[in-house]
PDB file of C-alpha atoms in Angstrom:
ATOM      1  CA  UNK U  27     119.353 114.827  99.036  1.00 82.00           C
ATOM      2  CA  UNK U  28     121.184 113.008  96.249  1.00 86.00           C
ATOM      3  CA  UNK U  29     123.076 116.107  95.213  1.00 92.00           C
ATOM      4  CA  UNK U  30     123.963 117.021  98.803  1.00 92.00           C
ATOM      5  CA  UNK U  31     125.067 113.477  99.668  1.00 91.00           C
ATOM      6  CA  UNK U  32     127.264 113.071  96.588  1.00 92.00           C
ATOM      7  CA  UNK U  33     128.671 116.582  97.023  1.00 94.00           C
ATOM      8  CA  UNK U  34     129.560 115.895 100.667  1.00 94.00           C
ATOM      9  CA  UNK U  35     131.259 112.596  99.781  1.00 93.00           C
ATOM     10  CA  UNK U  36     133.119 114.291  96.916  1.00 93.00           C
ATOM     11  CA  UNK U  37     134.237 117.150  99.131  1.00 93.00           C
ATOM     12  CA  UNK U  38     135.537 114.738 101.757  1.00 91.00           C
ATOM     13  CA  UNK U  39     137.368 112.730  99.070  1.00 90.00           C
ATOM     14  CA  UNK U  40     138.954 115.923  97.681  1.00 91.00           C
ATOM     15  CA  UNK U  41     140.102 116.905 101.188  1.00 88.00           C
ATOM     16  CA  UNK U  42     141.868 113.572 101.608  1.00 86.00           C
ATOM     17  CA  UNK U  43     143.249 113.734  98.048  1.00 86.00           C
ATOM     18  CA  UNK U  44     144.795 117.169  98.717  1.00 87.00           C
ATOM     19  CA  UNK U  45     146.693 115.916 101.742  1.00 80.00           C
ATOM     20  CA  UNK U  46     147.808 112.500 100.558  1.00 77.00           C
ATOM     21  CA  UNK U  47     149.854 110.974  97.801  1.00 77.00           C
ATOM     22  CA  UNK U  48     149.999 107.647  96.012  1.00 80.00           C
ATOM     23  CA  UNK U  49     147.139 105.187  96.536  1.00 78.00           C
ATOM     24  CA  UNK U  50     145.744 107.263  99.385  1.00 79.00           C
ATOM     25  CA  UNK U  51     145.011 110.035  96.878  1.00 83.00           C
ATOM     26  CA  UNK U  52     142.514 108.086  94.729  1.00 86.00           C
ATOM     27  CA  UNK U  53     141.262 105.595  97.335  1.00 89.00           C
ATOM     28  CA  UNK U  54     138.742 108.014  98.942  1.00 88.00           C
ATOM     29  CA  UNK U  55     137.097 108.558  95.539  1.00 91.00           C
ATOM     30  CA  UNK U  56     136.864 104.799  94.972  1.00 92.00           C
ATOM     31  CA  UNK U  57     135.374 104.194  98.426  1.00 93.00           C
ATOM     32  CA  UNK U  58     133.398 107.286  99.471  1.00 92.00           C
ATOM     33  CA  UNK U  59     131.496 108.022  96.260  1.00 93.00           C
ATOM     34  CA  UNK U  60     130.126 104.460  95.766  1.00 95.00           C
ATOM     35  CA  UNK U  61     129.386 104.252  99.499  1.00 95.00           C
ATOM     36  CA  UNK U  62     127.426 107.507  99.318  1.00 94.00           C
ATOM     37  CA  UNK U  63     125.426 106.254  96.318  1.00 94.00           C
ATOM     38  CA  UNK U  64     124.691 102.931  98.037  1.00 94.00           C
ATOM     39  CA  UNK U  65     123.715 104.643 101.277  1.00 92.00           C
ATOM     40  CA  UNK U  66     121.395 107.109  99.578  1.00 90.00           C
ATOM     41  CA  UNK U  67     119.780 104.321  97.535  1.00 88.00           C
ATOM     42  CA  UNK U  68     119.227 102.308 100.713  1.00 88.00           C
ATOM     43  CA  UNK U  69     117.742 105.300 102.543  1.00 86.00           C
ATOM     44  CA  UNK U  70     115.452 106.120  99.605  1.00 81.00           C
ATOM     45  CA  UNK U  71     113.914 102.676  99.193  1.00 85.00           C
ATOM     46  CA  UNK U  72     110.263 102.034  99.907  1.00 89.00           C
ATOM     47  CA  UNK U  73     109.025  98.559 100.765  1.00 90.00           C
ATOM     48  CA  UNK U  74     105.712  97.561  99.177  1.00 93.00           C
ATOM     49  CA  UNK U  75     104.161  94.246 100.240  1.00 93.00           C
ATOM     50  CA  UNK U  76     100.863  92.446 100.581  1.00 95.00           C
ATOM     51  CA  UNK U  77     100.980  90.350 103.749  1.00 92.00           C
ATOM     52  CA  UNK U  78      98.852  89.414 106.735  1.00 92.00           C
ATOM     53  CA  UNK U  79      95.683  90.800 105.162  1.00 92.00           C
ATOM     54  CA  UNK U  80      96.998  94.274 104.462  1.00 94.00           C
ATOM     55  CA  UNK U  81      98.846  96.342 101.888  1.00 95.00           C
ATOM     56  CA  UNK U  82     102.030  97.742 103.383  1.00 95.00           C
ATOM     57  CA  UNK U  83     103.646 100.739 101.741  1.00 95.00           C
ATOM     58  CA  UNK U  84     106.629 101.718 103.849  1.00 90.00           C
ATOM     59  CA  UNK U  85     104.949 102.439 107.213  1.00 90.00           C
ATOM     60  CA  UNK U  86     101.405 102.970 105.859  1.00 94.00           C
ATOM     61  CA  UNK U  87      98.936 100.084 106.232  1.00 95.00           C
ATOM     62  CA  UNK U  88      95.703  99.373 104.346  1.00 95.00           C
ATOM     63  CA  UNK U  89      93.545  96.375 105.325  1.00 94.00           C
ATOM     64  CA  UNK U  90      92.590  94.462 102.169  1.00 94.00           C
ATOM     65  CA  UNK U  91      88.916  94.344 103.218  1.00 93.00           C
ATOM     66  CA  UNK U  92      88.656  98.006 102.133  1.00 95.00           C
ATOM     67  CA  UNK U  93      90.007  97.350  98.625  1.00 95.00           C
ATOM     68  CA  UNK U  94      87.321  97.680  95.948  1.00 95.00           C
ATOM     69  CA  UNK U  95      89.679  97.265  92.984  1.00 96.00           C
ATOM     70  CA  UNK U  96      93.366  97.291  92.102  1.00 97.00           C
ATOM     71  CA  UNK U  97      94.359  98.588  88.677  1.00 96.00           C
ATOM     72  CA  UNK U  98      97.848  98.130  87.252  1.00 97.00           C
ATOM     73  CA  UNK U  99      98.998 101.302  85.492  1.00 96.00           C
ATOM     74  CA  UNK U 100     101.697 101.809  82.910  1.00 95.00           C
ATOM     75  CA  UNK U 101     103.584 105.111  82.580  1.00 94.00           C
ATOM     76  CA  UNK U 102     100.777 106.753  80.601  1.00 95.00           C
ATOM     77  CA  UNK U 103      98.088 105.569  83.010  1.00 94.00           C
ATOM     78  CA  UNK U 104     100.081 106.764  86.014  1.00 94.00           C
ATOM     79  CA  UNK U 105     100.521 110.154  84.362  1.00 94.00           C
ATOM     80  CA  UNK U 106      96.769 110.415  83.798  1.00 94.00           C
ATOM     81  CA  UNK U 107      95.814 109.361  87.335  1.00 94.00           C
ATOM     82  CA  UNK U 108      98.291 111.766  88.894  1.00 93.00           C
ATOM     83  CA  UNK U 109      97.601 114.560  86.411  1.00 92.00           C
ATOM     84  CA  UNK U 110      94.145 115.008  84.912  1.00 88.00           C
ATOM     85  CA  UNK U 111      92.474 112.431  87.159  1.00 83.00           C
ATOM     86  CA  UNK U 112      94.194 113.563  90.338  1.00 90.00           C
ATOM     87  CA  UNK U 113      92.269 113.848  93.571  1.00 92.00           C
ATOM     88  CA  UNK U 114      93.678 115.986  96.405  1.00 93.00           C
ATOM     89  CA  UNK U 115      92.520 113.413  98.977  1.00 94.00           C
ATOM     90  CA  UNK U 116      94.312 110.476  97.314  1.00 95.00           C
ATOM     91  CA  UNK U 117      97.212 108.764  99.067  1.00 96.00           C
ATOM     92  CA  UNK U 118     100.179 108.828  96.676  1.00 96.00           C
ATOM     93  CA  UNK U 119     103.577 107.185  97.011  1.00 95.00           C
ATOM     94  CA  UNK U 120     105.356 108.013  93.783  1.00 91.00           C
ATOM     95  CA  UNK U 121     108.896 107.425  92.675  1.00 88.00           C
ATOM     96  CA  UNK U 122     109.291 109.279  89.361  1.00 86.00           C
ATOM     97  CA  UNK U 123     112.012 106.955  88.050  1.00 86.00           C
ATOM     98  CA  UNK U 124     109.653 103.947  88.220  1.00 90.00           C
ATOM     99  CA  UNK U 125     107.194 103.980  85.291  1.00 92.00           C
ATOM    100  CA  UNK U 126     104.554 101.568  86.637  1.00 94.00           C
ATOM    101  CA  UNK U 127     102.056 102.028  89.449  1.00 96.00           C
ATOM    102  CA  UNK U 128      98.972 100.493  90.993  1.00 97.00           C
ATOM    103  CA  UNK U 129      95.785 102.413  91.674  1.00 97.00           C
ATOM    104  CA  UNK U 130      93.974 100.904  94.653  1.00 97.00           C
ATOM    105  CA  UNK U 131      90.329 102.010  94.713  1.00 96.00           C
ATOM    106  CA  UNK U 132      88.943 102.038  98.247  1.00 95.00           C
ATOM    107  CA  UNK U 133      85.551 101.099  99.636  1.00 93.00           C
ATOM    108  CA  UNK U 134      85.622 102.580 103.141  1.00 89.00           C
ATOM    109  CA  UNK U 135      82.739 104.917 104.016  1.00 90.00           C
ATOM    110  CA  UNK U 136      84.608 106.230 107.077  1.00 91.00           C
ATOM    111  CA  UNK U 137      87.695 107.242 105.065  1.00 90.00           C
ATOM    112  CA  UNK U 138      87.601 110.244 102.693  1.00 94.00           C
ATOM    113  CA  UNK U 139      90.562 108.840 100.714  1.00 94.00           C
ATOM    114  CA  UNK U 140      89.156 107.691  97.350  1.00 95.00           C
ATOM    115  CA  UNK U 141      92.201 105.699  96.223  1.00 96.00           C
ATOM    116  CA  UNK U 142      95.869 104.981  96.717  1.00 96.00           C
ATOM    117  CA  UNK U 143      98.462 105.270  93.948  1.00 96.00           C
ATOM    118  CA  UNK U 144     101.637 103.316  94.656  1.00 96.00           C
ATOM    119  CA  UNK U 145     104.522 103.176  92.205  1.00 94.00           C
ATOM    120  CA  UNK U 146     105.837  99.670  91.571  1.00 93.00           C
ATOM    121  CA  UNK U 147     108.345  97.990  89.304  1.00 92.00           C
ATOM    122  CA  UNK U 148     105.876  95.088  88.957  1.00 95.00           C
ATOM    123  CA  UNK U 149     102.400  96.669  88.945  1.00 96.00           C
ATOM    124  CA  UNK U 150     100.560  93.680  87.439  1.00 97.00           C
ATOM    125  CA  UNK U 151     101.913  91.289  90.067  1.00 96.00           C
ATOM    126  CA  UNK U 152     101.136  93.730  92.884  1.00 96.00           C
ATOM    127  CA  UNK U 153      97.557  94.251  91.665  1.00 96.00           C
ATOM    128  CA  UNK U 154      97.013  90.503  91.341  1.00 96.00           C
ATOM    129  CA  UNK U 155      98.430  89.839  94.816  1.00 95.00           C
ATOM    130  CA  UNK U 156      96.244  92.551  96.298  1.00 96.00           C
ATOM    131  CA  UNK U 157      93.074  91.231  94.654  1.00 96.00           C
ATOM    132  CA  UNK U 158      93.948  87.654  95.678  1.00 95.00           C
ATOM    133  CA  UNK U 159      94.474  88.750  99.303  1.00 95.00           C
ATOM    134  CA  UNK U 160      91.175  90.644  99.235  1.00 94.00           C
ATOM    135  CA  UNK U 161      89.323  87.616  97.860  1.00 94.00           C
ATOM    136  CA  UNK U 162      90.965  85.335 100.428  1.00 93.00           C
ATOM    137  CA  UNK U 163      89.934  87.673 103.270  1.00 87.00           C
ATOM    138  CA  UNK U 164      86.268  87.579 102.222  1.00 80.00           C
TER     139      UNK U 164
END
């Protein structure tokens, strides 16, 4: 979507540039291209939070009572969990440009999902918040 969004904004800017002179020729490039980047970044964001006794990853919810452990992963650990240690039933929210992640091991006999892997810019803080919320719920 990034390529298509930037290409569409660039094409629109070129169309205006071809029909205008002076400041109107470069103004679409200065406005449309940054606006397209900002819009695509806003649309591509994922909110991760621990609140009200649950882990919220975008629109997915996990009650903290089902959390057995939360492990902060660096880039190498994330690569191992999603590569060699991958499980097809795992819930994964990965953003490749973010090196850290948190592996949330589940303890829910009714759910076949063994763990969640959620990319995070602050994996240690997220894991600590998740474990603190779990301990507070018990």
